[in-house]
GROMACS .gro file of C-alpha atoms in nm:
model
  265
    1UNK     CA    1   6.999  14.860  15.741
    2UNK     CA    2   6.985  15.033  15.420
    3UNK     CA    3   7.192  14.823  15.229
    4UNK     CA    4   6.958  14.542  15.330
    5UNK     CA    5   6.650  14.719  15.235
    6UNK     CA    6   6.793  14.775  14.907
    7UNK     CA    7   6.823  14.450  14.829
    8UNK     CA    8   6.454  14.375  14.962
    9UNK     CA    9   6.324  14.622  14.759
   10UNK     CA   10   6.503  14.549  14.455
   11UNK     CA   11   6.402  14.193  14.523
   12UNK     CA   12   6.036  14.217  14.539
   13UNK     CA   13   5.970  14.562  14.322
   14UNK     CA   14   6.200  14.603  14.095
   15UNK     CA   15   6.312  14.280  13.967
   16UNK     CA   16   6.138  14.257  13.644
   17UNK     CA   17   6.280  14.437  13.275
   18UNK     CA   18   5.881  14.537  13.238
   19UNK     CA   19   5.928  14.723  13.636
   20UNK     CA   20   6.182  14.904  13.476
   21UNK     CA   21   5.983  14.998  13.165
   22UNK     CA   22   5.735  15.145  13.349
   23UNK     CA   23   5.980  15.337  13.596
   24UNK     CA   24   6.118  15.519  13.262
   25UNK     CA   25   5.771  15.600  13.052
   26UNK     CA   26   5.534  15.661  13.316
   27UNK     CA   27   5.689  15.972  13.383
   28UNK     CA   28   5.795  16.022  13.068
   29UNK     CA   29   5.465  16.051  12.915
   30UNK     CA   30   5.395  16.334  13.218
   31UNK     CA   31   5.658  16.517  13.100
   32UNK     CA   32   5.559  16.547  12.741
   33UNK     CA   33   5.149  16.554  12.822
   34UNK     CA   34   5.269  16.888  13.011
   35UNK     CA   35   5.533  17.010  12.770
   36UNK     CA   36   5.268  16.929  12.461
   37UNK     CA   37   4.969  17.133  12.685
   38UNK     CA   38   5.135  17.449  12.705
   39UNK     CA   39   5.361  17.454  12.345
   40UNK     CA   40   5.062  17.552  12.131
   41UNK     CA   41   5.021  17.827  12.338
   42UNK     CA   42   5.177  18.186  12.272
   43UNK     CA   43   5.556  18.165  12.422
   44UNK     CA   44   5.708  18.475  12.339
   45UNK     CA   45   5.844  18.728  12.472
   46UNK     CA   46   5.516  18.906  12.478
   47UNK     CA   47   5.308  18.632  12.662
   48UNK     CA   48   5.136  18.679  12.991
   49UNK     CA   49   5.369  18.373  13.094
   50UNK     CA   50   5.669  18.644  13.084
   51UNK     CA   51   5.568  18.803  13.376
   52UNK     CA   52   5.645  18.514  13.590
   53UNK     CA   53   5.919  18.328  13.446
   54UNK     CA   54   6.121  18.323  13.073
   55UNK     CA   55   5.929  18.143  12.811
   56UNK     CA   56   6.248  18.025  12.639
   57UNK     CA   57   6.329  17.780  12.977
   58UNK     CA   58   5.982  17.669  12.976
   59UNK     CA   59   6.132  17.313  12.877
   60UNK     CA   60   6.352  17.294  13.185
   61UNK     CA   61   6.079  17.458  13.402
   62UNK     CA   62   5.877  17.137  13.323
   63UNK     CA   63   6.216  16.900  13.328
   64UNK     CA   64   6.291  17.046  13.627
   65UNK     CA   65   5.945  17.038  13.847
   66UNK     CA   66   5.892  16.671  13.682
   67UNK     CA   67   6.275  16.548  13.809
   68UNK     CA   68   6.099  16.674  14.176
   69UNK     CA   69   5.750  16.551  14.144
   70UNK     CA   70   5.904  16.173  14.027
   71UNK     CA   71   6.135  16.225  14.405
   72UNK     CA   72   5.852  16.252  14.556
   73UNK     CA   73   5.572  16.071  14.404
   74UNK     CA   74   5.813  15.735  14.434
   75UNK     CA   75   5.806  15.759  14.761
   76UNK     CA   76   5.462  15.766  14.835
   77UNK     CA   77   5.443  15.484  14.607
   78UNK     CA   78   5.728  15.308  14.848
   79UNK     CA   79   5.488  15.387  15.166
   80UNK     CA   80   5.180  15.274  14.981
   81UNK     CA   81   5.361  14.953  14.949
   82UNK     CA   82   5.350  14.895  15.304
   83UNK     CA   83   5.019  14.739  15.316
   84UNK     CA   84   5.197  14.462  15.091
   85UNK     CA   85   5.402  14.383  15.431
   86UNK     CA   86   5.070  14.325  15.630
   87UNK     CA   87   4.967  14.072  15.359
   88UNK     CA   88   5.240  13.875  15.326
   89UNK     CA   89   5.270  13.860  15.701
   90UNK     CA   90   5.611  13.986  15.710
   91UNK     CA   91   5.463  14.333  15.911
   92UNK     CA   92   5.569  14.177  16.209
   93UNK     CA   93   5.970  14.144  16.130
   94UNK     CA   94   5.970  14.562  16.151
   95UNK     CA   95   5.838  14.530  16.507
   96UNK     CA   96   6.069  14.238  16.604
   97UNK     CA   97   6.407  14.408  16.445
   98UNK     CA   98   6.639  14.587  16.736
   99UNK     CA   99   6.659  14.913  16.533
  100UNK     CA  100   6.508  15.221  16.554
  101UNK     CA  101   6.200  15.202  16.351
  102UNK     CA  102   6.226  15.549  16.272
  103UNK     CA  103   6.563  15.490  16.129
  104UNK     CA  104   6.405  15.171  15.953
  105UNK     CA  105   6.187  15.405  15.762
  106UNK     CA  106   6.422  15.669  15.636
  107UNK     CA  107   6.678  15.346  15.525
  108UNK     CA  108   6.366  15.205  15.359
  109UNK     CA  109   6.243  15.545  15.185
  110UNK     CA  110   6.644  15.620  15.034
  111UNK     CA  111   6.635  15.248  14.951
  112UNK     CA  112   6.361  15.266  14.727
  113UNK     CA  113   6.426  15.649  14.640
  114UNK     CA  114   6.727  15.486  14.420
  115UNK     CA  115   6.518  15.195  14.308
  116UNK     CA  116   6.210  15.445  14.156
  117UNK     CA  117   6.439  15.772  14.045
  118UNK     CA  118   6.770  15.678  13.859
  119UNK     CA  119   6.614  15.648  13.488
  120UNK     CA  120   6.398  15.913  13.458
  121UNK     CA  121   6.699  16.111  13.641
  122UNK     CA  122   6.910  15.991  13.329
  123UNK     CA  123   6.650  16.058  13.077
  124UNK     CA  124   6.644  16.390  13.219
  125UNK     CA  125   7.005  16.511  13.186
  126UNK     CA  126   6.994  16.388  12.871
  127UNK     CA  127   6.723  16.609  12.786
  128UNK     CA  128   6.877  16.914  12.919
  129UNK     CA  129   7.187  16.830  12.710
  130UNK     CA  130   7.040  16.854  12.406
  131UNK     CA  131   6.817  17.190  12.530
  132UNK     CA  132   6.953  17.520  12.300
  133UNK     CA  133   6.802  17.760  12.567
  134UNK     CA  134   6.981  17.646  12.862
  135UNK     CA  135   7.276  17.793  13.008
  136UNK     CA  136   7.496  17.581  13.190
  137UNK     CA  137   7.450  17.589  13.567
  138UNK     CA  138   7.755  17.617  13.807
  139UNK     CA  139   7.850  17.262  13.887
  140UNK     CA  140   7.813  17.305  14.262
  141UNK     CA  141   7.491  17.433  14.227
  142UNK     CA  142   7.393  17.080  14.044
  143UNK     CA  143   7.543  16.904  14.301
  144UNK     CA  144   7.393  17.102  14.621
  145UNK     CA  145   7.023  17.131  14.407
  146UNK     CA  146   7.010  16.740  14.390
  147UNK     CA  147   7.149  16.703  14.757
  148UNK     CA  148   6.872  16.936  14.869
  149UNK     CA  149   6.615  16.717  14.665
  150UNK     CA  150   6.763  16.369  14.779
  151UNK     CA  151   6.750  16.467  15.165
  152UNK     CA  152   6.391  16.643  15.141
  153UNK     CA  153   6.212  16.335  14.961
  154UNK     CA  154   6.392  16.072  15.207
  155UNK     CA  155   6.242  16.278  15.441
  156UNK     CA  156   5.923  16.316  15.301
  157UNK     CA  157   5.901  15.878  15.243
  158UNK     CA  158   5.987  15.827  15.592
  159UNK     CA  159   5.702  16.030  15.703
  160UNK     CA  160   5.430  15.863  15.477
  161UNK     CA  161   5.620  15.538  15.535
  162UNK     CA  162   5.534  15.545  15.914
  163UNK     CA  163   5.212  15.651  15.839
  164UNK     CA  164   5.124  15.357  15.601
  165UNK     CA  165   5.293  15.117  15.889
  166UNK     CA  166   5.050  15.218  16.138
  167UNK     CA  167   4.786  15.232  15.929
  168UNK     CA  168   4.525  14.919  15.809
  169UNK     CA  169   4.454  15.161  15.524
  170UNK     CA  170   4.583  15.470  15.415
  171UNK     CA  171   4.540  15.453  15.091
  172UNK     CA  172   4.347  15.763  15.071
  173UNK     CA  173   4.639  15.967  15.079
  174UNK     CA  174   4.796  15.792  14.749
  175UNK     CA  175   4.508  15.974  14.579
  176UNK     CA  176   4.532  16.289  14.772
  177UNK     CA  177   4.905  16.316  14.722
  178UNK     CA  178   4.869  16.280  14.353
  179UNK     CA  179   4.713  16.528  14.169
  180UNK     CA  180   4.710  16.764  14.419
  181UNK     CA  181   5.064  16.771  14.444
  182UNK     CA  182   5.146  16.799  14.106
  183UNK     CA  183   4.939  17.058  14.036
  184UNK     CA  184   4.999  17.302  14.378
  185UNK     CA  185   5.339  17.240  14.424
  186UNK     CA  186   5.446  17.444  14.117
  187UNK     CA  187   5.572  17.117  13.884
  188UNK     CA  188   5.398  17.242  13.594
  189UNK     CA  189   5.302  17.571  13.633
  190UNK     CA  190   5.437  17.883  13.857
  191UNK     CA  191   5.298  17.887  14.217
  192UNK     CA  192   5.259  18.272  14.220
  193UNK     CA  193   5.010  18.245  13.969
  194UNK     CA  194   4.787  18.059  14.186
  195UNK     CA  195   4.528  18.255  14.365
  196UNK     CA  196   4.536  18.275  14.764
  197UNK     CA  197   4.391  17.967  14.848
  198UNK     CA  198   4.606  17.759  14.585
  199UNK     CA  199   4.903  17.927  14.748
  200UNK     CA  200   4.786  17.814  15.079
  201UNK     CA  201   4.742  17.459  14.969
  202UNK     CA  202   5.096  17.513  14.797
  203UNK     CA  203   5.252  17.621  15.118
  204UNK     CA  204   5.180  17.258  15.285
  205UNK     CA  205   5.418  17.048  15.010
  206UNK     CA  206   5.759  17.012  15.102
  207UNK     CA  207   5.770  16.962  14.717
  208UNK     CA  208   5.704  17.324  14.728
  209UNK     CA  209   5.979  17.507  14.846
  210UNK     CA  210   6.277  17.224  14.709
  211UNK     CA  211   6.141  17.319  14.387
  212UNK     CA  212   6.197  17.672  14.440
  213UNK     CA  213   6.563  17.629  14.535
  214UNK     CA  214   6.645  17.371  14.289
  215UNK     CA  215   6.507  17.590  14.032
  216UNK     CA  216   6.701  17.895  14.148
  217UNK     CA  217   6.992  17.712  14.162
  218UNK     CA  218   6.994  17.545  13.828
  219UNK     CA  219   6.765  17.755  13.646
  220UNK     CA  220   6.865  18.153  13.823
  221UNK     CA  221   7.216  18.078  13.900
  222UNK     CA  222   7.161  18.187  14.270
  223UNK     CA  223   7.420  18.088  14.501
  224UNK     CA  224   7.353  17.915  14.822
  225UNK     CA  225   7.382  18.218  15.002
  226UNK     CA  226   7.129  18.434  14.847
  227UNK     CA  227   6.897  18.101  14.901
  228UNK     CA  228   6.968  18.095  15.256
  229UNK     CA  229   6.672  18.233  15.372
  230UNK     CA  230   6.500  17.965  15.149
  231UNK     CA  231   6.673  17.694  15.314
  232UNK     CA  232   6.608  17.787  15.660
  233UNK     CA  233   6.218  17.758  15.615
  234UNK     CA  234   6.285  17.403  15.401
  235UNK     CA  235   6.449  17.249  15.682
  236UNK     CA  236   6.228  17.349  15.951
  237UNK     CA  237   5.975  17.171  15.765
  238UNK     CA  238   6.193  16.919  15.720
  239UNK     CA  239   6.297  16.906  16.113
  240UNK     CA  240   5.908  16.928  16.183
  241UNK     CA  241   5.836  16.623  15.966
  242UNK     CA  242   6.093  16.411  16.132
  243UNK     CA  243   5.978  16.511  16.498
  244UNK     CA  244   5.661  16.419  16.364
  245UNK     CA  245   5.764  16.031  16.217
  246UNK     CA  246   5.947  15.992  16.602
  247UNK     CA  247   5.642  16.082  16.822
  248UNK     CA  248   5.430  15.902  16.576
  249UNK     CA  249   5.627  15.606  16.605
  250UNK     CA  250   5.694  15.626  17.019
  251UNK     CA  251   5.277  15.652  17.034
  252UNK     CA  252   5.221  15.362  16.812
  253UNK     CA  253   5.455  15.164  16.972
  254UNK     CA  254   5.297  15.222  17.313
  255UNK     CA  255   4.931  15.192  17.152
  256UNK     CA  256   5.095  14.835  17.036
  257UNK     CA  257   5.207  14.739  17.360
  258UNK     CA  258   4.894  14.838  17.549
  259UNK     CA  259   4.649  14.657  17.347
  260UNK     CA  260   4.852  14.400  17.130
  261UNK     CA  261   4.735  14.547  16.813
  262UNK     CA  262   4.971  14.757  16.552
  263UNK     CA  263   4.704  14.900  16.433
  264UNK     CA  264   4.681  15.277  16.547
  265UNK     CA  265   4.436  15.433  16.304
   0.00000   0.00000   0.00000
C-alpha cells in the first residue's frame, strides 16, 4: 500500500522539474526571510535573546525549526490534496479498496512525506556543514531526532488526511495550520517567550514538542534518556491522534453506510 501510493503521488504531484523547483525555494526563501529578520538585530552575548537560548546557534535554531515546520506543513498540503480525489472521481476507489482506511492514510501521508521533504532536507545538511558555530551532534542523536520527526508528521498527515477525506471542504484548516503553526510552535522564535495564552495555543501542535526534542538532541546534546520525560508526553499525543483518525474513520464509515453519502461534515 505504500509503495503504491508512492508511485500515485509521484505520478500526479511531483512529476514536473518546475514541482521540484518549488519543493526546494519555497522553503528556502522562509528560511532566509526569518534568518534575514532577526540578523540586524543585536546577537551577542549581551542580548535579551541570551536568556533563552545562545545567539551564536541562532542559524541552526532557524535550520532546525524550518527542517520541522517543512515535515509538517507538507503534509497538510498532502491532506489538502484530497479534495483533488473527489474531483477527479477517483474518491470512491479509497472506499472500495479491502484495506484499512486508516492504514491507507498513514501509507498515503509517509508516501508523500518523502515526495515534499527530501530537498529541503538536503539543502539543510548542507547548510549546517558549512555552519562555524555548530558542534557536531552525536550521530545517534541525528538518527533518533529525525526518527522522532518522521513518525510524528506521518502521524500528524494521517490525521488531517482523514479529515480532508470526510470532508466536502476543509480547507479552512490549510489556512489555520499555516501561520499559526509556524509562529506558536517555536520554528522561529523560542516558545517560552510567548506569553500564557501563546503557550497555550503552543501546547496544541504536535510540531511543538518534536521540536523541543529534536533541538535538544541535535542542538543540547541530551541523550534520549534525559528526554524521556519529553517523549512520553509526545507520544501520548501521538497515541491520542491515531485513536482519533480510527474512531473518525469507524463513524464515517457507518455515517456512509446509513445514508449513502461520504460526506460526514
Amino acid at each position: 500500500m505504500f509503495f503504491a501510493e508512492w508511485k500515485k503521488s509521484h505520478r500526479n504531484h511531483f512529476h514536473s522539474k518546475m514541482v521540484y523547483f518549488s519543493l526546494f525555494i519555497w522553503p528556502v526563501l522562509l528560511f532566509a526571510t526569518a534568518y534575514f529578520s532577526v540578523k540586524p538585530f543585536d546577537t551577542s552575548n549581551s542580548s535579551p535573546l541570551a536568556k533563552w537560548m545562545d545567539p551564536k546557534q541562532i542559524s541552526f535554531f532557524l535550520i532546525t525549526g524550518y527542517i520541522g515546520y517543512v515535515f509538517f506543513w507538507s503534509l497538510v498540503q498532502s491532506a489538502w490534496q484530497m479534495s483533488w480525489e473527489r474531483q477527479n472521481g477517483t474518491l470512491e476507489l479509497i472506499f472500495l479498496t479491502p484495506v484499512s482506511r486508516v492504514w491507507m492514510m498513514y501509507c498515503r501521508a509517509g508516501a508523500n512525506l518523502i515526495e515534499g521533504v527530501w530537498m529541503f532536507t538536503v539543502f539543510s545538511i548542507l547548510i549546517v556543514l558549512f555552519l562555524d558555530d555548530v558542534k557536531a551532534p552525536p550521530v545517534e542523536n541525528i538518527a533518533f531526532a529525525f526518527i522522532v520527526l518522521c513518525i510524528s508528521a506521518v502521524v500528524w498527515g494521517g490525521v488531517l488526511n482523514t479529515i480532508f477525506l470526510f470532508s466536502r471542504d476543509a480547507s479552512i484548516l490549510f489556512t489555520i495550520l499555516e501561520e499559526p503553526m509556524q509562529f506558536f510552535a517555536g520554528v522561529r522564535i523560542p516558545v517560552v517567550v510567548l506569553p500564557l495564552w501563546g503557550k497555550i495555543m503552543a501546547a496544541l501542535f504536535p510540531l511543538t514538542y518534536v521540536l523541543q526534542i529534536f533541538r535538544s538532541l541535535l542542538m543540547e546534546g541530551e541523550s534520549v534518556i534525559d528526554l524521556f520525560p519529553d517523549l512520553c508526553l509526545l507520544f501520548s499525543m501521538l497515541a491520542l491522534l491515531v485513536v482519533i483518525s480510527y474512531l473518525l474513520v469507524r463513524k464515517a464509515e457507518k455515517h456512509a453506510k446509513r445514508t449513502g453519502n461520504m460526506v460526514l461534515f
